[in-house]
JSON list of C-alpha atoms and ligand atoms in Angstrom, two decimals:
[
{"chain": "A", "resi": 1, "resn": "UNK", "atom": "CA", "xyz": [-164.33, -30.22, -170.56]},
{"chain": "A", "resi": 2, "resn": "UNK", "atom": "CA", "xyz": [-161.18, -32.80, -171.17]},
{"chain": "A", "resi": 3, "resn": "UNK", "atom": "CA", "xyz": [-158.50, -31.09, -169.21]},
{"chain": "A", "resi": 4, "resn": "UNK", "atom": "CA", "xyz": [-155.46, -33.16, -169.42]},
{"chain": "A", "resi": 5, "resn": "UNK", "atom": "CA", "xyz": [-154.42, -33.23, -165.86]},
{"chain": "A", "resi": 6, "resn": "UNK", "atom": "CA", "xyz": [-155.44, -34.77, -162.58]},
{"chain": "A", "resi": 7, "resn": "UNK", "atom": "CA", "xyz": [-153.97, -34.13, -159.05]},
{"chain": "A", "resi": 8, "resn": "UNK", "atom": "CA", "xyz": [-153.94, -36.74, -156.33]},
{"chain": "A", "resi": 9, "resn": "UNK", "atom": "CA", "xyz": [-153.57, -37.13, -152.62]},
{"chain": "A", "resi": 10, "resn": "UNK", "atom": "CA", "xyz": [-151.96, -39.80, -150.40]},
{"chain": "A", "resi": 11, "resn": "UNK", "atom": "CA", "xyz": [-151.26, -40.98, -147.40]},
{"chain": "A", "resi": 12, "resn": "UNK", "atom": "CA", "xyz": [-149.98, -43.72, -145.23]},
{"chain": "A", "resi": 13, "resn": "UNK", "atom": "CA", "xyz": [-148.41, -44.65, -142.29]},
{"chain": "A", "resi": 14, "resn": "UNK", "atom": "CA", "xyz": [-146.45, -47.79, -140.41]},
{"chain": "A", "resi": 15, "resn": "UNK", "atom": "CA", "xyz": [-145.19, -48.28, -136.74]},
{"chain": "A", "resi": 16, "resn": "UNK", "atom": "CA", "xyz": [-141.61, -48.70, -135.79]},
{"chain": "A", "resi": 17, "resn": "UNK", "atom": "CA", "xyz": [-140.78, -52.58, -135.21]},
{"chain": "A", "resi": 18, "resn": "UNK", "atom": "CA", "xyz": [-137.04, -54.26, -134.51]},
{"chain": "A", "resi": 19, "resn": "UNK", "atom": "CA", "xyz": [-135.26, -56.67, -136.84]},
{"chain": "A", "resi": 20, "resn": "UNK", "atom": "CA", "xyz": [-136.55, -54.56, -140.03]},
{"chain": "A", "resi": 21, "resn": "UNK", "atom": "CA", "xyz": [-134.18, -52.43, -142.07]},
{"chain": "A", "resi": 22, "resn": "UNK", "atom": "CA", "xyz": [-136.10, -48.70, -142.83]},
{"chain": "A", "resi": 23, "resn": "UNK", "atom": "CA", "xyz": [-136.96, -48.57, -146.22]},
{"chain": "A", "resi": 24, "resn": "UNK", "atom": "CA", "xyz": [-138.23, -44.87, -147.07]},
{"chain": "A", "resi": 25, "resn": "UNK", "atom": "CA", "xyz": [-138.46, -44.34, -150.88]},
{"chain": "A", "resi": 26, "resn": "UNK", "atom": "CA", "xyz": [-136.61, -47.36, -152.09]},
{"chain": "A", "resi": 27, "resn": "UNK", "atom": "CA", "xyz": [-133.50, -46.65, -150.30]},
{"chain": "A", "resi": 28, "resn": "UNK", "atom": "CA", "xyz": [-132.53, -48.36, -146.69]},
{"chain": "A", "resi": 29, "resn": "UNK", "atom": "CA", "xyz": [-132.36, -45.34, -144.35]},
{"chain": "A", "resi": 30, "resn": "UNK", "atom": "CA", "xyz": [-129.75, -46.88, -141.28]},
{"chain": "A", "resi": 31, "resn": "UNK", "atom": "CA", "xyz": [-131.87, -47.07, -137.93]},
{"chain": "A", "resi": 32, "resn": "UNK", "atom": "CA", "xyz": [-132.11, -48.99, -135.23]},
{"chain": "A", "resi": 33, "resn": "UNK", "atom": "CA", "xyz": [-135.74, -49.67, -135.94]},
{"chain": "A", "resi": 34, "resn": "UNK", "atom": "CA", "xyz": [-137.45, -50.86, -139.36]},
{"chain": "A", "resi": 35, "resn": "UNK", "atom": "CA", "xyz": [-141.21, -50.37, -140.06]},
{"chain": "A", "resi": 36, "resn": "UNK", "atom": "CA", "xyz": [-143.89, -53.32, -139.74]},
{"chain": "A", "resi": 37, "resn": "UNK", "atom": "CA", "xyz": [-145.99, -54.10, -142.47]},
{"chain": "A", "resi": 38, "resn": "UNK", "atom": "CA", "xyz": [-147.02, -57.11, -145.21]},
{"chain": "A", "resi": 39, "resn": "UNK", "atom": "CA", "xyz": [-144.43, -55.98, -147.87]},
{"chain": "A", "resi": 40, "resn": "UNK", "atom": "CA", "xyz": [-140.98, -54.06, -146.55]},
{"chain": "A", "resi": 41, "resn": "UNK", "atom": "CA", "xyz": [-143.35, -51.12, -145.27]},
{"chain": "A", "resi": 42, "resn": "UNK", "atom": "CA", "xyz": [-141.78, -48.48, -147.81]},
{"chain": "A", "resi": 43, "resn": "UNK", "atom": "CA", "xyz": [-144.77, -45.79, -146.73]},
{"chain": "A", "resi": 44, "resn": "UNK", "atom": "CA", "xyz": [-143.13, -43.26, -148.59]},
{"chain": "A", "resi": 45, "resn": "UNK", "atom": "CA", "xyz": [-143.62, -45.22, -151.46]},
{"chain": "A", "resi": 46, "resn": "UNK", "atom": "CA", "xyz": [-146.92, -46.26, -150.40]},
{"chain": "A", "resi": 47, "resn": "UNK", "atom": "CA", "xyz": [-148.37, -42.80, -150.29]},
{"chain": "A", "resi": 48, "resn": "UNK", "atom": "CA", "xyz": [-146.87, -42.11, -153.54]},
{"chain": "A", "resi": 49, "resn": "UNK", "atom": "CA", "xyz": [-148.41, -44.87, -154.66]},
{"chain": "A", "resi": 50, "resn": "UNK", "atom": "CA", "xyz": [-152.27, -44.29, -153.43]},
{"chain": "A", "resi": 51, "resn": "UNK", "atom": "CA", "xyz": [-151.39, -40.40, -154.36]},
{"chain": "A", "resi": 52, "resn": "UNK", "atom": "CA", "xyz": [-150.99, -41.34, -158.17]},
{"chain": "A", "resi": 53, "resn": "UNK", "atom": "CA", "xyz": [-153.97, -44.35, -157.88]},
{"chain": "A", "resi": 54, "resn": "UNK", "atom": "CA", "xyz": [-156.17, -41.49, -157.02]},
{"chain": "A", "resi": 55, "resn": "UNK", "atom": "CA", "xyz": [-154.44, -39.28, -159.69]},
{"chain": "A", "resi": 56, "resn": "UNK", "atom": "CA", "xyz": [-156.88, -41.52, -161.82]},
{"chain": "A", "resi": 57, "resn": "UNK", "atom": "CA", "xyz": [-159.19, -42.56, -159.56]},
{"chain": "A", "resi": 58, "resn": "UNK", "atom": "CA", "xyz": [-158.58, -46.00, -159.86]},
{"chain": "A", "resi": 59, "resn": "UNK", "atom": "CA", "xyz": [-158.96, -46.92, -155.94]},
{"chain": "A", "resi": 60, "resn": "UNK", "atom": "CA", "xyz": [-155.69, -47.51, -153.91]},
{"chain": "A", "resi": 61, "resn": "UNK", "atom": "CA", "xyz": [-152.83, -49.47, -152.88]},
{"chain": "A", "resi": 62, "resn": "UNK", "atom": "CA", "xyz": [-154.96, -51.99, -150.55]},
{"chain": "A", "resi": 63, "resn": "UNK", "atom": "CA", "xyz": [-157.08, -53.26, -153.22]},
{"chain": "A", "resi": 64, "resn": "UNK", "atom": "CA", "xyz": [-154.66, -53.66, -156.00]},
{"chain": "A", "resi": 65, "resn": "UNK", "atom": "CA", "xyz": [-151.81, -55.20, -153.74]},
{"chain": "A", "resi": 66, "resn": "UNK", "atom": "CA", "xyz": [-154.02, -56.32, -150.51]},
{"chain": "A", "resi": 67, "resn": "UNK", "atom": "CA", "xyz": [-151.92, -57.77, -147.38]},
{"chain": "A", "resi": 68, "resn": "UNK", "atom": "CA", "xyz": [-153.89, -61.11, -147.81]},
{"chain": "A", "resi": 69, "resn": "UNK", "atom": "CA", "xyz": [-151.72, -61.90, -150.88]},
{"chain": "A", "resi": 70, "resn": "UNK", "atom": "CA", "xyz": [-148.83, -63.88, -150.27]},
{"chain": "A", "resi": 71, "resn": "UNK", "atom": "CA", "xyz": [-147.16, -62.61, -153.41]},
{"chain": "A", "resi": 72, "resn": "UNK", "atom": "CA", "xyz": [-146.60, -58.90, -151.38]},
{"chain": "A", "resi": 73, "resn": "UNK", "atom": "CA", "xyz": [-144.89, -60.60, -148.09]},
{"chain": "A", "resi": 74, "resn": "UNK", "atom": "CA", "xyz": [-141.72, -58.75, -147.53]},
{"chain": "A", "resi": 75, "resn": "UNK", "atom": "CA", "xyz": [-142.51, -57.48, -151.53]},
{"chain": "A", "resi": 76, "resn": "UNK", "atom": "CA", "xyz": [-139.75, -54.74, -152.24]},
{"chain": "A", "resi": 77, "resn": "UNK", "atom": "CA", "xyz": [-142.16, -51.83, -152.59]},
{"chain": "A", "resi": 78, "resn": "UNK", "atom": "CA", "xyz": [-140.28, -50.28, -155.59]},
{"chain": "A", "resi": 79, "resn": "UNK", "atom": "CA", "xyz": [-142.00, -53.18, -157.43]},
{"chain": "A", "resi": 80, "resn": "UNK", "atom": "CA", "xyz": [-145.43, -52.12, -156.25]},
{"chain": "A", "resi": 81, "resn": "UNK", "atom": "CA", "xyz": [-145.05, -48.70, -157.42]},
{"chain": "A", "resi": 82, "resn": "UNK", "atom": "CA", "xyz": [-143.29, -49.86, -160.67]},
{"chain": "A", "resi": 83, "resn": "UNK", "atom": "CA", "xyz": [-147.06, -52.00, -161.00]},
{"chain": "A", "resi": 84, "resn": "UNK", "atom": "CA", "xyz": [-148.65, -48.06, -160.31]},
{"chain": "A", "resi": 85, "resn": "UNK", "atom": "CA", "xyz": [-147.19, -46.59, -162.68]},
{"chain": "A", "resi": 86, "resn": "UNK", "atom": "CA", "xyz": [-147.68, -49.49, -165.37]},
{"chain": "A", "resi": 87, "resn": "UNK", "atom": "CA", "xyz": [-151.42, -48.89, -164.69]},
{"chain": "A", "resi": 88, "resn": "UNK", "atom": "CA", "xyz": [-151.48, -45.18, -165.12]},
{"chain": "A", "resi": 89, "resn": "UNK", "atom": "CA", "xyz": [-149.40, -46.13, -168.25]},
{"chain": "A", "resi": 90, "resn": "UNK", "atom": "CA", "xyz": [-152.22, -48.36, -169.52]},
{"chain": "A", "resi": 91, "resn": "UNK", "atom": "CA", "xyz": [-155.08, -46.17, -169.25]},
{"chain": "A", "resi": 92, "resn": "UNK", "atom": "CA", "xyz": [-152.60, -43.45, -170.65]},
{"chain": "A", "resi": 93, "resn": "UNK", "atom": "CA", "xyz": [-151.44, -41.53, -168.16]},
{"chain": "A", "resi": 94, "resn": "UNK", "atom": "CA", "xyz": [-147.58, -40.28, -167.21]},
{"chain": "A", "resi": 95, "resn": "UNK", "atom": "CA", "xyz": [-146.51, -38.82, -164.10]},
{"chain": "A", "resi": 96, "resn": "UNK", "atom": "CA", "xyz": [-145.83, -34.62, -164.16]},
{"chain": "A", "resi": 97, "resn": "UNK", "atom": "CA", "xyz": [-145.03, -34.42, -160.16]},
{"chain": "A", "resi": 98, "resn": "UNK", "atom": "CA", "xyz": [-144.74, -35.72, -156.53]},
{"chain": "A", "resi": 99, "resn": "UNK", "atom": "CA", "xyz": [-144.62, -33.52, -153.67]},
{"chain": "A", "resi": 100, "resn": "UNK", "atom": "CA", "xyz": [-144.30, -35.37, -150.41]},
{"chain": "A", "resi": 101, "resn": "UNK", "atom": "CA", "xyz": [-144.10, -34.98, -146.43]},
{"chain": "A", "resi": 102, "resn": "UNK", "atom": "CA", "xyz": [-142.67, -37.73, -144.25]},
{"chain": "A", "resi": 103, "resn": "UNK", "atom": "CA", "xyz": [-143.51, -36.97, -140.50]},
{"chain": "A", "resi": 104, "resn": "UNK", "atom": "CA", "xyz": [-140.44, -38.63, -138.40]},
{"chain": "A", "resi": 105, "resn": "UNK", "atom": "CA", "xyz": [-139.42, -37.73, -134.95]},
{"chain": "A", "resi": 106, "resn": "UNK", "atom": "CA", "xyz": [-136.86, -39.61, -135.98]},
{"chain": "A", "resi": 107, "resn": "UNK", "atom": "CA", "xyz": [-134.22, -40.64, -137.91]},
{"chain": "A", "resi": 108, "resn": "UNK", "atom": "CA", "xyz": [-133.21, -37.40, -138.86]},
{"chain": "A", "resi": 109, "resn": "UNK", "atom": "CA", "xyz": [-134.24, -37.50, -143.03]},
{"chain": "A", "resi": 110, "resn": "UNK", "atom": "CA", "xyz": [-132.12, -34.26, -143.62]},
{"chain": "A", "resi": 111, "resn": "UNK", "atom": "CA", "xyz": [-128.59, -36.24, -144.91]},
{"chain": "A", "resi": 112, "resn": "UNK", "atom": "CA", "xyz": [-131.17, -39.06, -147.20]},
{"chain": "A", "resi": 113, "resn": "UNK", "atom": "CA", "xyz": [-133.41, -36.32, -149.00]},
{"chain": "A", "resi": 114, "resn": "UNK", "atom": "CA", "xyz": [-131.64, -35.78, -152.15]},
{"chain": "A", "resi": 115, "resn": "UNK", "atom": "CA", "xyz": [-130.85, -40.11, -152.38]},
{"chain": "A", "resi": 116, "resn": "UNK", "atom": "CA", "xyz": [-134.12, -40.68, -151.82]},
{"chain": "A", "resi": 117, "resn": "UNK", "atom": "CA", "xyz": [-135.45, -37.90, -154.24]},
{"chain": "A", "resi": 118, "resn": "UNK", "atom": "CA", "xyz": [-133.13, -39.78, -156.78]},
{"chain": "A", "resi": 119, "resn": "UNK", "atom": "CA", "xyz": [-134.22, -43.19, -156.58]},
{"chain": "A", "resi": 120, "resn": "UNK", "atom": "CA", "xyz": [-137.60, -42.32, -156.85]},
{"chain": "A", "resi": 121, "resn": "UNK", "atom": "CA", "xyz": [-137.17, -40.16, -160.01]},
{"chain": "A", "resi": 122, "resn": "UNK", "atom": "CA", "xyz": [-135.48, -43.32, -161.70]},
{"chain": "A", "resi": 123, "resn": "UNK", "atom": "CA", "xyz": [-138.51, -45.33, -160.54]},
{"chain": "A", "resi": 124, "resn": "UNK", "atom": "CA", "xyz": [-141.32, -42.71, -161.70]},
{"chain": "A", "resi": 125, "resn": "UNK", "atom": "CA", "xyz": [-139.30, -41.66, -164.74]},
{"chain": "A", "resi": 126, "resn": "UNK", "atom": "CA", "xyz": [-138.82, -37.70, -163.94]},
{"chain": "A", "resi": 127, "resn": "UNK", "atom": "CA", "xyz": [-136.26, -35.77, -163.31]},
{"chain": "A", "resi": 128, "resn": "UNK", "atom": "CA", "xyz": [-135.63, -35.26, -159.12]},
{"chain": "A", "resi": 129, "resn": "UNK", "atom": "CA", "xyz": [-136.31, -31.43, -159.48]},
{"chain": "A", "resi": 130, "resn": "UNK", "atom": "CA", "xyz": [-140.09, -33.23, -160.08]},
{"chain": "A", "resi": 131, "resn": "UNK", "atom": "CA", "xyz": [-139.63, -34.91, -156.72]},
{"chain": "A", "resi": 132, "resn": "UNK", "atom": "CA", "xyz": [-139.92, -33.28, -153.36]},
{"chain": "A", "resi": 133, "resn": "UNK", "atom": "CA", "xyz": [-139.51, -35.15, -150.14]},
{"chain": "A", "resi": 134, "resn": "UNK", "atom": "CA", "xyz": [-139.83, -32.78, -147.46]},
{"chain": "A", "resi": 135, "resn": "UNK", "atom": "CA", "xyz": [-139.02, -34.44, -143.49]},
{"chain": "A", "resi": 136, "resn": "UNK", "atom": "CA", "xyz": [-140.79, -33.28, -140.53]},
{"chain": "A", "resi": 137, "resn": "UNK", "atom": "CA", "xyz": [-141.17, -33.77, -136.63]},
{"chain": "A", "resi": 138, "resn": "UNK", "atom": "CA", "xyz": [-144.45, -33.64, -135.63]},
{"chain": "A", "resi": 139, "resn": "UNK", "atom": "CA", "xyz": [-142.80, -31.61, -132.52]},
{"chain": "A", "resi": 140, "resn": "UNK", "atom": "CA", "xyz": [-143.01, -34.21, -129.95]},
{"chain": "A", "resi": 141, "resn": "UNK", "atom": "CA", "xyz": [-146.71, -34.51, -130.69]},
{"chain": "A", "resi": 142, "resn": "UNK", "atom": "CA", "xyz": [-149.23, -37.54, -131.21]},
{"chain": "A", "resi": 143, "resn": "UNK", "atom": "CA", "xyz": [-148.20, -41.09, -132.49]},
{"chain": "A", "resi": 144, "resn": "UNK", "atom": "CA", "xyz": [-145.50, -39.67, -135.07]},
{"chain": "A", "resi": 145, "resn": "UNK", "atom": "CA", "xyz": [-143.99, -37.33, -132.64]},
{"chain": "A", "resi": 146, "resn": "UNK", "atom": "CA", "xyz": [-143.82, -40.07, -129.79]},
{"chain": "A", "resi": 147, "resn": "UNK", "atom": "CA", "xyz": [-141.75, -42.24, -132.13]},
{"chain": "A", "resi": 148, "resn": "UNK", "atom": "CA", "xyz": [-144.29, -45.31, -132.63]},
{"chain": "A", "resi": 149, "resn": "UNK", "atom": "CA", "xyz": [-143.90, -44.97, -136.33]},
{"chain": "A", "resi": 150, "resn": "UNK", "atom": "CA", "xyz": [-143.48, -42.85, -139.61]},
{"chain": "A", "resi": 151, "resn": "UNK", "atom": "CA", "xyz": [-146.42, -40.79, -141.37]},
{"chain": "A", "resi": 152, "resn": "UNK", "atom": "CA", "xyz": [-146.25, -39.59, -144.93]},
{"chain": "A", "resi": 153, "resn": "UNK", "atom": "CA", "xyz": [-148.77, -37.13, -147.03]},
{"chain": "A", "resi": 154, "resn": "UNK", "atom": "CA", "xyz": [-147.86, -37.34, -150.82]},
{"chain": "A", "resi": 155, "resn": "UNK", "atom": "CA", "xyz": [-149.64, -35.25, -153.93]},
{"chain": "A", "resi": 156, "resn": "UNK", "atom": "CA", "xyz": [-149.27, -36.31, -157.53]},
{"chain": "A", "resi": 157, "resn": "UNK", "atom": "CA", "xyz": [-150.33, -34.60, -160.60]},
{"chain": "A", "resi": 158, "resn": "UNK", "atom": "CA", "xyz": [-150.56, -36.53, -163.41]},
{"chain": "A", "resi": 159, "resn": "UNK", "atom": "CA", "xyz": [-151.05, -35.61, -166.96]},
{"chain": "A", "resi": 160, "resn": "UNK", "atom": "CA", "xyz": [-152.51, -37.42, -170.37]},
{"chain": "A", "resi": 161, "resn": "UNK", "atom": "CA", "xyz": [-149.90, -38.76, -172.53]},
{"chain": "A", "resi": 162, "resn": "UNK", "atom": "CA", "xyz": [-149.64, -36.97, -176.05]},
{"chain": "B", "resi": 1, "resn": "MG", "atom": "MG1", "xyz": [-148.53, -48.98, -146.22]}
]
């Protein structure tokens, strides 16, 4: 049966470092602390991106952009997920949805939601009632709620293109 849709799950996560600015979904959240990783450590973006990857099942964010490659050091991430989405594109695929979670004990994502929510529709190409980012604690608990880093669980459901 060809059913024209596909749902996908993601997830990623990065530890807090100094002397980065935050990047969560394309927009630079202001903190005291930045996230470590190869490119700017967007992981709200990242998620989003292995969410629609396995949309398709075409594997995930480490294999297409792997932190060996010297062309993704301090790489904006908007750029990888405008790359995503130009693959979906390809093997005819267009984004319906995201749904997202970011698990912060901190900052505070309340005030950024709906700027976030907008730069990320302009990069997927839907409207932001087709985005949802959602912030959580993770109530003190485990590596998110100690504040060592940020956690993010993303869906995607992705439909053929007429
Ligand atoms: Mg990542």
């Amino acid at each position: 049966m060809d059913i024209p849709f596909r749902v996908g799950i993601g997830y990623d996560s990065h530890r807090f470092v100094a002397g980065r600015p935050l990047m969560l979904g394309g927009i630079a959240i202001p903190h005291p602390l930045g996230l470590k990783g190869h490119s700017d450590a967007d992981v709200l973006i990242h998620a989003i991106c292995d969410a629609l990857l396995g949309a398709i099942a075409d594997g995930d964010i480490g294999a297409h952009f792997p932190d060996t490659d010297p062309r993704w050091e301090n790489a904006d991430s908007t750029a990888i997920l405008t790359a995503v989405i130009e693959r979906l594109s390809q093997k005819g695929w267009a984004v319906v949805n995201v749904d997202t979670t970011v698990i912060a004990q901190e900052p505070k994502l309340r005030p950024h939601i709906d700027a976030i929510r907008s730069r990320l529709a302009g990069l997927l190409g839907i409207p932001p009632e087709s985005v949802s980012v959602k912030g959580k604690t993770n109530e003190g608990m485990d590596a998110t709620g100690h504040k060592e880093g940020i956690a993010v669980h993303a869906a995607a459901l992705v439909c053929k293109r007429g």
